[in-house]
mmCIF file of C-alpha atoms in Angstrom:
data_model
loop_
_atom_site.group_PDB
_atom_site.id
_atom_site.type_symbol
_atom_site.label_atom_id
_atom_site.label_comp_id
_atom_site.label_asym_id
_atom_site.label_seq_id
_atom_site.Cartn_x
_atom_site.Cartn_y
_atom_site.Cartn_z
ATOM 1 C CA MET A 1 228.382 354.625 -117.946
ATOM 2 C CA LEU A 2 225.909 354.334 -115.069
ATOM 3 C CA ASP A 3 222.733 356.354 -115.619
ATOM 4 C CA SER A 4 221.295 357.938 -112.452
ATOM 5 C CA THR A 5 217.766 357.237 -113.701
ATOM 6 C CA VAL A 6 216.129 354.192 -112.119
ATOM 7 C CA SER A 7 212.901 353.156 -113.833
ATOM 8 C CA ALA A 8 210.681 350.829 -111.817
ATOM 9 C CA LEU A 9 207.644 348.736 -112.705
ATOM 10 C CA VAL A 10 205.305 348.123 -109.758
ATOM 11 C CA VAL A 11 202.412 345.675 -110.152
ATOM 12 C CA GLN A 12 199.639 345.325 -107.575
ATOM 13 C CA GLY A 13 198.389 342.019 -106.232
ATOM 14 C CA GLY A 14 194.715 341.191 -105.985
ATOM 15 C CA GLY A 15 194.059 337.600 -106.997
ATOM 16 C CA GLN A 16 191.864 337.331 -110.084
ATOM 17 C CA LYS A 17 191.926 341.108 -110.523
ATOM 18 C CA GLY A 18 195.499 340.453 -111.640
ATOM 19 C CA ALA A 19 193.947 339.702 -115.039
ATOM 20 C CA PHE A 20 193.907 343.463 -115.609
ATOM 21 C CA ALA A 21 197.658 343.793 -115.046
ATOM 22 C CA ALA A 22 198.306 340.674 -117.125
ATOM 23 C CA GLY A 23 196.533 342.280 -120.082
ATOM 24 C CA VAL A 24 198.476 345.528 -119.679
ATOM 25 C CA LEU A 25 201.828 343.731 -119.469
ATOM 26 C CA ASP A 26 201.041 341.539 -122.459
ATOM 27 C CA GLN A 27 200.461 344.715 -124.456
ATOM 28 C CA PHE A 28 203.703 346.199 -123.103
ATOM 29 C CA LYS A 29 205.508 343.113 -124.358
ATOM 30 C CA ARG A 30 203.893 343.287 -127.794
ATOM 31 C CA GLN A 31 204.916 346.944 -128.059
ATOM 32 C CA GLU A 32 208.416 346.084 -126.756
ATOM 33 C CA TYR A 33 207.961 348.573 -123.939
ATOM 34 C CA ASP A 34 210.379 347.634 -121.166
ATOM 35 C CA PRO A 35 212.533 350.552 -119.983
ATOM 36 C CA PHE A 36 212.831 349.162 -116.451
ATOM 37 C CA SER A 37 215.733 348.144 -114.261
ATOM 38 C CA LEU A 38 213.610 347.415 -111.158
ATOM 39 C CA TYR A 39 210.473 345.252 -111.026
ATOM 40 C CA LEU A 40 208.304 344.858 -107.904
ATOM 41 C CA GLY A 41 205.158 342.759 -107.552
ATOM 42 C CA THR A 42 202.865 341.373 -104.882
ATOM 43 C CA SER A 43 200.886 338.128 -105.124
ATOM 44 C CA ALA A 44 199.414 337.912 -108.643
ATOM 45 C CA GLY A 45 201.511 340.969 -109.456
ATOM 46 C CA ALA A 46 204.698 338.977 -108.846
ATOM 47 C CA LEU A 47 203.578 336.225 -111.217
ATOM 48 C CA ASN A 48 202.640 338.851 -113.802
ATOM 49 C CA ILE A 49 206.110 340.357 -113.538
ATOM 50 C CA ALA A 50 207.755 336.932 -113.797
ATOM 51 C CA ALA A 51 205.892 336.131 -117.024
ATOM 52 C CA PHE A 52 206.651 339.607 -118.402
ATOM 53 C CA ILE A 53 210.382 339.326 -117.764
ATOM 54 C CA ALA A 54 210.506 335.796 -119.183
ATOM 55 C CA GLY A 55 208.792 337.102 -122.313
ATOM 56 C CA GLN A 56 205.886 334.647 -122.020
ATOM 57 C CA THR A 57 202.916 336.625 -123.294
ATOM 58 C CA GLY A 58 199.655 335.100 -122.108
ATOM 59 C CA LEU A 59 201.098 332.840 -119.405
ATOM 60 C CA ALA A 60 199.925 334.876 -116.400
ATOM 61 C CA LEU A 61 196.519 335.494 -117.959
ATOM 62 C CA ASP A 62 196.129 331.792 -118.672
ATOM 63 C CA PHE A 63 197.022 330.959 -115.065
ATOM 64 C CA ILE A 64 194.543 333.480 -113.647
ATOM 65 C CA MET A 65 191.670 332.595 -115.970
ATOM 66 C CA ASN A 66 192.064 328.816 -116.186
ATOM 67 C CA TYR A 67 193.484 327.773 -112.816
ATOM 68 C CA THR A 68 192.638 330.308 -110.097
ATOM 69 C CA THR A 69 189.005 330.217 -111.248
ATOM 70 C CA ASN A 70 188.792 326.436 -110.965
ATOM 71 C CA GLN A 71 187.045 324.937 -107.933
ATOM 72 C CA ARG A 72 190.124 322.833 -107.239
ATOM 73 C CA PHE A 73 192.029 326.057 -106.527
ATOM 74 C CA PHE A 74 189.419 327.432 -104.121
ATOM 75 C CA ASP A 75 186.673 325.247 -102.678
ATOM 76 C CA PHE A 76 184.123 327.259 -100.713
ATOM 77 C CA ASN A 77 182.609 324.126 -99.171
ATOM 78 C CA LYS A 78 185.968 323.261 -97.624
ATOM 79 C CA PHE A 79 186.203 326.803 -96.313
ATOM 80 C CA VAL A 80 182.817 326.530 -94.605
ATOM 81 C CA ASN A 81 183.820 323.173 -93.104
ATOM 82 C CA LYS A 82 187.079 324.597 -91.689
ATOM 83 C CA GLN A 83 189.236 322.666 -94.145
ATOM 84 C CA GLN A 84 191.973 324.247 -96.238
ATOM 85 C CA PRO A 85 190.053 325.817 -99.133
ATOM 86 C CA MET A 86 192.976 327.036 -101.256
ATOM 87 C CA ASP A 87 195.093 324.488 -103.143
ATOM 88 C CA LEU A 88 197.983 326.768 -104.003
ATOM 89 C CA ASP A 89 200.357 323.860 -104.617
ATOM 90 C CA TRP A 90 198.035 322.329 -107.218
ATOM 91 C CA ALA A 91 197.820 325.611 -109.125
ATOM 92 C CA PHE A 92 201.511 326.443 -109.042
ATOM 93 C CA GLN A 93 202.566 323.024 -110.262
ATOM 94 C CA PHE A 94 201.362 324.222 -113.676
ATOM 95 C CA VAL A 95 203.680 327.223 -113.408
ATOM 96 C CA GLU A 96 206.550 324.899 -112.483
ATOM 97 C CA SER A 97 206.028 321.907 -114.761
ATOM 98 C CA GLY A 98 202.823 322.354 -116.777
ATOM 99 C CA GLU A 99 202.434 322.496 -120.528
ATOM 100 C CA PHE A 100 203.708 326.086 -120.559
ATOM 101 C CA PRO A 101 205.940 326.426 -117.465
ATOM 102 C CA LEU A 102 207.578 329.660 -116.410
ATOM 103 C CA ASP A 103 210.893 329.977 -118.262
ATOM 104 C CA ILE A 104 213.238 330.586 -115.337
ATOM 105 C CA LYS A 105 216.365 330.398 -117.489
ATOM 106 C CA LYS A 106 215.122 333.071 -119.869
ATOM 107 C CA GLY A 107 214.062 335.246 -116.941
ATOM 108 C CA LYS A 108 217.532 335.041 -115.401
ATOM 109 C CA GLU A 109 219.140 335.890 -118.733
ATOM 110 C CA LYS A 110 216.897 338.944 -119.074
ATOM 111 C CA LEU A 111 217.855 340.215 -115.628
ATOM 112 C CA GLU A 112 221.551 339.776 -116.374
ATOM 113 C CA GLN A 113 221.276 342.232 -119.262
ATOM 114 C CA LEU A 114 222.347 345.702 -118.186
ATOM 115 C CA HIS A 115 219.886 348.562 -118.576
ATOM 116 C CA ARG A 116 221.406 352.051 -118.623
ATOM 117 C CA GLY A 117 224.526 350.503 -117.134
ATOM 118 C CA ARG A 118 222.543 349.011 -114.268
ATOM 119 C CA LYS A 119 221.721 345.375 -113.533
ATOM 120 C CA ARG A 120 218.018 344.577 -113.557
ATOM 121 C CA GLU A 121 216.289 343.309 -110.410
ATOM 122 C CA ALA A 122 212.892 341.584 -110.025
ATOM 123 C CA LEU A 123 211.438 341.203 -106.530
ATOM 124 C CA ALA A 124 208.319 339.683 -104.986
ATOM 125 C CA CYS A 125 206.802 341.062 -101.790
ATOM 126 C CA VAL A 126 206.238 338.524 -99.007
ATOM 127 C CA THR A 127 205.095 339.028 -95.407
ATOM 128 C CA HIS A 128 207.129 337.811 -92.430
ATOM 129 C CA VAL A 129 204.550 336.065 -90.218
ATOM 130 C CA GLU A 130 205.987 336.936 -86.805
ATOM 131 C CA GLU A 131 206.927 340.528 -87.642
ATOM 132 C CA LEU A 132 204.051 341.209 -90.065
ATOM 133 C CA LYS A 133 206.553 343.171 -92.117
ATOM 134 C CA ASP A 134 207.093 343.209 -95.866
ATOM 135 C CA TYR A 135 210.285 341.704 -97.298
ATOM 136 C CA TYR A 136 211.391 341.504 -100.923
ATOM 137 C CA TYR A 137 212.936 338.412 -102.493
ATOM 138 C CA PRO A 138 214.378 337.881 -105.989
ATOM 139 C CA ILE A 139 211.869 336.109 -108.216
ATOM 140 C CA PHE A 140 214.288 334.203 -110.438
ATOM 141 C CA GLU A 141 216.494 332.527 -107.823
ATOM 142 C CA ASP A 142 216.667 328.781 -107.139
ATOM 143 C CA ASN A 143 213.840 329.030 -104.578
ATOM 144 C CA TRP A 144 211.557 330.910 -106.996
ATOM 145 C CA PHE A 145 208.754 328.356 -106.530
ATOM 146 C CA ASP A 146 208.555 329.011 -102.780
ATOM 147 C CA ILE A 147 208.777 332.773 -103.344
ATOM 148 C CA LEU A 148 205.829 332.839 -105.748
ATOM 149 C CA ARG A 149 203.779 330.557 -103.485
ATOM 150 C CA ALA A 150 204.558 332.663 -100.433
ATOM 151 C CA THR A 151 203.586 335.972 -102.015
ATOM 152 C CA SER A 152 200.208 334.405 -102.925
ATOM 153 C CA ALA A 153 199.546 332.470 -99.694
ATOM 154 C CA ILE A 154 196.505 334.281 -98.275
ATOM 155 C CA PRO A 155 196.303 333.811 -94.478
ATOM 156 C CA VAL A 156 193.299 331.764 -93.274
ATOM 157 C CA LEU A 157 192.752 330.378 -96.794
ATOM 158 C CA TYR A 158 196.068 328.547 -97.151
ATOM 159 C CA PHE A 159 197.039 326.612 -94.036
ATOM 160 C CA ASP A 160 200.438 325.120 -94.901
ATOM 161 C CA ASP A 161 203.560 326.887 -93.677
ATOM 162 C CA ILE A 162 205.888 328.214 -96.365
ATOM 163 C CA GLU A 163 209.311 328.461 -94.785
ATOM 164 C CA PHE A 164 212.686 329.683 -95.995
ATOM 165 C CA ASP A 165 215.508 331.765 -94.524
ATOM 166 C CA GLY A 166 214.484 330.569 -91.063
ATOM 167 C CA ALA A 167 211.052 332.217 -91.147
ATOM 168 C CA THR A 168 207.444 331.574 -92.158
ATOM 169 C CA TRP A 169 205.953 333.699 -94.929
ATOM 170 C CA VAL A 170 202.480 334.597 -96.198
ATOM 171 C CA ASP A 171 200.858 336.796 -98.841
ATOM 172 C CA GLY A 172 202.701 340.057 -99.460
ATOM 173 C CA GLY A 173 199.312 341.753 -99.724
ATOM 174 C CA VAL A 174 199.000 341.657 -95.929
ATOM 175 C CA THR A 175 201.669 344.350 -95.673
ATOM 176 C CA SER A 176 202.092 345.922 -99.112
ATOM 177 C CA THR A 177 199.583 345.305 -101.883
ATOM 178 C CA ILE A 178 201.161 348.021 -104.040
ATOM 179 C CA PRO A 179 204.889 348.169 -103.159
ATOM 180 C CA VAL A 180 205.447 351.734 -104.350
ATOM 181 C CA HIS A 181 207.287 352.812 -101.202
ATOM 182 C CA GLU A 182 209.802 349.992 -101.641
ATOM 183 C CA ALA A 183 210.509 351.216 -105.161
ATOM 184 C CA TYR A 184 211.354 354.657 -103.760
ATOM 185 C CA ARG A 185 213.472 353.124 -101.009
ATOM 186 C CA ARG A 186 215.465 351.349 -103.705
ATOM 187 C CA GLY A 187 216.133 354.574 -105.543
ATOM 188 C CA ALA A 188 213.452 354.605 -108.232
ATOM 189 C CA THR A 189 213.218 357.962 -109.991
ATOM 190 C CA GLU A 190 210.625 356.956 -112.588
ATOM 191 C CA LEU A 191 207.643 354.717 -111.859
ATOM 192 C CA VAL A 192 205.085 352.788 -113.835
ATOM 193 C CA VAL A 193 202.423 351.491 -111.442
ATOM 194 C CA ILE A 194 199.765 349.047 -112.626
ATOM 195 C CA THR A 195 196.913 348.977 -110.143
ATOM 196 C CA THR A 196 193.167 348.501 -109.911
ATOM 197 C CA GLU A 197 192.914 350.832 -106.901
ATOM 198 C CA PRO A 198 193.659 354.556 -106.432
ATOM 199 C CA ILE A 199 197.055 355.072 -104.810
ATOM 200 C CA MET A 200 197.222 358.856 -104.430
ATOM 201 C CA ASN A 201 196.271 358.728 -100.735
ATOM 202 C CA GLU A 202 198.911 356.082 -100.103
ATOM 203 C CA THR A 203 201.689 358.144 -101.697
ATOM 204 C CA PRO A 204 201.156 361.774 -100.671
ATOM 205 C CA PHE A 205 204.713 362.646 -101.723
ATOM 206 C CA VAL A 206 203.708 362.107 -105.371
ATOM 207 C CA ASN A 207 201.494 364.907 -106.682
ATOM 208 C CA GLU A 208 199.396 364.884 -109.822
ATOM 209 C CA GLN A 209 201.800 367.163 -111.698
ATOM 210 C CA GLN A 210 204.681 364.793 -110.986
ATOM 211 C CA LEU A 211 202.606 361.905 -112.246
ATOM 212 C CA ALA A 212 201.768 363.838 -115.395
ATOM 213 C CA ASN A 213 205.368 364.840 -116.092
ATOM 214 C CA GLU A 214 207.430 361.952 -114.757
ATOM 215 C CA LYS A 215 205.324 358.912 -114.056
ATOM 216 C CA LEU A 216 202.848 356.659 -115.794
ATOM 217 C CA LEU A 217 200.030 355.267 -113.678
ATOM 218 C CA VAL A 218 198.051 352.492 -115.350
ATOM 219 C CA ASN A 219 194.865 352.353 -113.315
ATOM 220 C CA GLU A 220 191.587 350.515 -113.799
ATOM 221 C CA LYS A 221 188.704 353.001 -113.567
ATOM 222 C CA PRO A 222 186.575 352.675 -110.414
ATOM 223 C CA LEU A 223 183.258 351.009 -111.040
ATOM 224 C CA ALA A 224 180.444 353.549 -111.232
ATOM 225 C CA ASN A 225 178.334 352.021 -108.479
ATOM 226 C CA GLU A 226 181.227 351.250 -106.121
ATOM 227 C CA ASN A 227 180.489 354.084 -103.683
ATOM 228 C CA GLN A 228 176.713 353.931 -103.994
ATOM 229 C CA SER A 229 176.009 350.533 -102.481
ATOM 230 C CA GLN A 230 174.301 350.402 -99.078
ATOM 231 C CA PRO A 231 175.983 348.619 -96.151
ATOM 232 C CA LYS A 232 175.085 344.949 -95.996
ATOM 233 C CA PRO A 233 175.284 342.385 -93.210
ATOM 234 C CA PRO A 234 178.565 340.427 -93.282
ATOM 235 C CA SER A 235 178.425 337.462 -95.624
ATOM 236 C CA GLN A 236 179.182 333.874 -94.663
ATOM 237 C CA PHE A 237 182.487 334.263 -96.457
ATOM 238 C CA SER A 238 183.389 337.401 -94.471
ATOM 239 C CA LEU A 239 182.458 335.748 -91.175
ATOM 240 C CA GLY A 240 184.558 332.748 -92.108
ATOM 241 C CA ILE A 241 187.554 334.981 -92.795
ATOM 242 C CA GLU A 242 187.121 336.641 -89.391
ATOM 243 C CA SER A 243 187.038 333.256 -87.677
ATOM 244 C CA GLY A 244 190.093 332.177 -89.635
ATOM 245 C CA ILE A 245 192.034 335.249 -88.534
ATOM 246 C CA ASP A 246 191.409 334.313 -84.899
ATOM 247 C CA GLN A 247 192.908 330.881 -85.597
ATOM 248 C CA PHE A 248 195.832 332.463 -87.465
ATOM 249 C CA VAL A 249 196.569 334.814 -84.556
ATOM 250 C CA GLU A 250 196.470 331.924 -82.084
ATOM 251 C CA LYS A 251 198.667 329.675 -84.247
ATOM 252 C CA TYR A 252 201.491 332.206 -84.603
ATOM 253 C CA GLY A 253 201.011 334.199 -81.387
ATOM 254 C CA LEU A 254 200.255 337.442 -83.206
ATOM 255 C CA VAL A 255 198.148 339.133 -80.538
ATOM 256 C CA GLY A 256 199.940 342.443 -81.063
ATOM 257 C CA HIS A 257 199.106 342.434 -84.771
ATOM 258 C CA VAL A 258 195.372 341.723 -84.660
ATOM 259 C CA SER A 259 194.397 345.193 -85.910
ATOM 260 C CA ARG A 260 196.624 344.880 -88.996
ATOM 261 C CA LEU A 261 195.198 341.454 -89.797
ATOM 262 C CA ASN A 262 191.661 342.745 -89.314
ATOM 263 C CA GLU A 263 192.415 345.573 -91.736
ATOM 264 C CA PHE A 264 193.613 343.008 -94.273
ATOM 265 C CA HIS A 265 190.473 340.957 -93.621
ATOM 266 C CA GLN A 266 188.239 343.975 -94.209
ATOM 267 C CA GLN A 267 189.959 344.889 -97.472
ATOM 268 C CA PHE A 268 189.911 341.293 -98.676
ATOM 269 C CA SER A 269 186.233 340.776 -97.823
ATOM 270 C CA GLN A 270 185.234 344.060 -99.460
ATOM 271 C CA ALA A 271 187.065 343.042 -102.617
ATOM 272 C CA VAL A 272 185.160 339.755 -102.717
ATOM 273 C CA GLU A 273 181.827 341.511 -102.190
ATOM 274 C CA ARG A 274 182.615 344.005 -104.961
ATOM 275 C CA VAL A 275 183.273 341.198 -107.395
ATOM 276 C CA LYS A 276 180.047 339.464 -106.348
ATOM 277 C CA SER A 277 177.959 342.619 -106.812
ATOM 278 C CA ASN A 278 179.522 343.772 -110.064
ATOM 279 C CA TYR A 279 179.720 340.405 -111.775
ATOM 280 C CA PRO A 280 176.454 338.693 -110.736
ATOM 281 C CA SER A 281 176.720 336.203 -113.593
ATOM 282 C CA LEU A 282 179.908 334.824 -112.116
ATOM 283 C CA ALA A 283 179.960 332.588 -109.054
ATOM 284 C CA VAL A 284 182.309 334.003 -106.438
ATOM 285 C CA PRO A 285 184.682 332.991 -104.994
ATOM 286 C CA SER A 286 184.656 329.993 -107.358
ATOM 287 C CA LEU A 287 184.036 331.337 -110.846
ATOM 288 C CA THR A 288 182.157 329.020 -113.183
ATOM 289 C CA MET A 289 184.709 327.833 -115.718
ATOM 290 C CA PRO A 290 184.996 324.874 -118.100
ATOM 291 C CA SER A 291 186.724 321.719 -116.958
ATOM 292 C CA LEU A 292 190.501 321.735 -117.278
ATOM 293 C CA SER A 293 190.110 318.621 -119.390
ATOM 294 C CA THR A 294 188.556 320.833 -122.085
ATOM 295 C CA PRO A 295 191.308 321.904 -124.517
ATOM 296 C CA SER A 296 191.721 325.651 -124.476
ATOM 297 C CA LEU A 297 192.389 327.886 -127.436
ATOM 298 C CA LEU A 298 195.858 328.358 -126.036
ATOM 299 C CA ARG A 299 196.581 324.645 -126.086
ATOM 300 C CA LYS A 300 194.920 324.071 -129.452
ATOM 301 C CA SER A 301 196.986 326.739 -131.133
ATOM 302 C CA GLY A 302 200.247 325.721 -129.518
ATOM 303 C CA ASN A 303 201.134 329.268 -128.506
ATOM 304 C CA ILE A 304 200.432 331.549 -125.596
ATOM 305 C CA ASN A 305 199.180 334.693 -127.230
ATOM 306 C CA TRP A 306 195.662 334.450 -125.801
ATOM 307 C CA VAL A 307 193.348 332.395 -123.640
ATOM 308 C CA PRO A 308 189.790 331.018 -123.900
ATOM 309 C CA GLU A 309 186.600 332.410 -122.364
ATOM 310 C CA VAL A 310 186.895 335.686 -124.236
ATOM 311 C CA GLU A 311 183.539 337.085 -123.075
ATOM 312 C CA LYS A 312 184.254 336.515 -119.381
ATOM 313 C CA LEU A 313 187.727 337.926 -119.818
ATOM 314 C CA ALA A 314 186.271 340.986 -121.527
ATOM 315 C CA ASN A 315 183.993 341.547 -118.522
ATOM 316 C CA LEU A 316 186.892 341.324 -116.096
ATOM 317 C CA LEU A 317 188.978 343.712 -118.181
ATOM 318 C CA LYS A 318 186.242 345.991 -119.496
ATOM 319 C CA GLU A 319 187.763 349.044 -117.794
ATOM 320 C CA GLN A 320 191.210 348.446 -119.306
#
């Protein structure tokens, strides 16, 4: 019998801040908490959802901590010199064929299992370049590799075109960092939203009482000094992003969408500056991490229950 209740899991993007969601989802998995029939994620959130559905505890956290923090993934010197700074293909090859690849088969099998008489669905948010509109693609289809790359392909940092279905796609965070509205459009009646940012202003139709009675919002607490910092001149990184947006607009003829791209640029730059100010011991955007040739605890133990660099991870997740 088909249950009218549709429970949705929505996971925010946010690059390395996805470590927070990865930790939450790993705990969900350990507690066998998975009452969902709809899963929606953007950027790192999509990868977190993929690992959660495939039952691979620790995979997303390992990817975020050991690959996205490596200079090979993001090279600031290349960015300054107008070269492609983000090597998304290098990073995602580990998700596709590394020592602990994403288990696509297991993910598909999980989605085929009915929940409350309803088939499960897992979707990644991607942005249509010409329309600058959010679209949602199944994560565990044959083109899953392109889907996960596209939802993480930050404009002006990743230059290569990712094309499928006759269109070019970029980071879903340009249009919907927290795809809550899409969950409602798809009939969700119960929501679990994992985010590092407040979402109340973005979803005025959800009041606090509803959240208390019907929803669960897993939210990282705002940093105490977040609203106390004085305005600073734009950094070299921020100026570089602004220049890159101009090139992006010219490349795809997006003159009518400049304001939306500038809004994305502002949010992205502010996020980088927050990380720099709150984690001064870490080099941003390239965090100081050990060489990938150094065996990690994960690889030594032969399982994926945890990752190395516990102290740095604790700092990133201290509000969890």
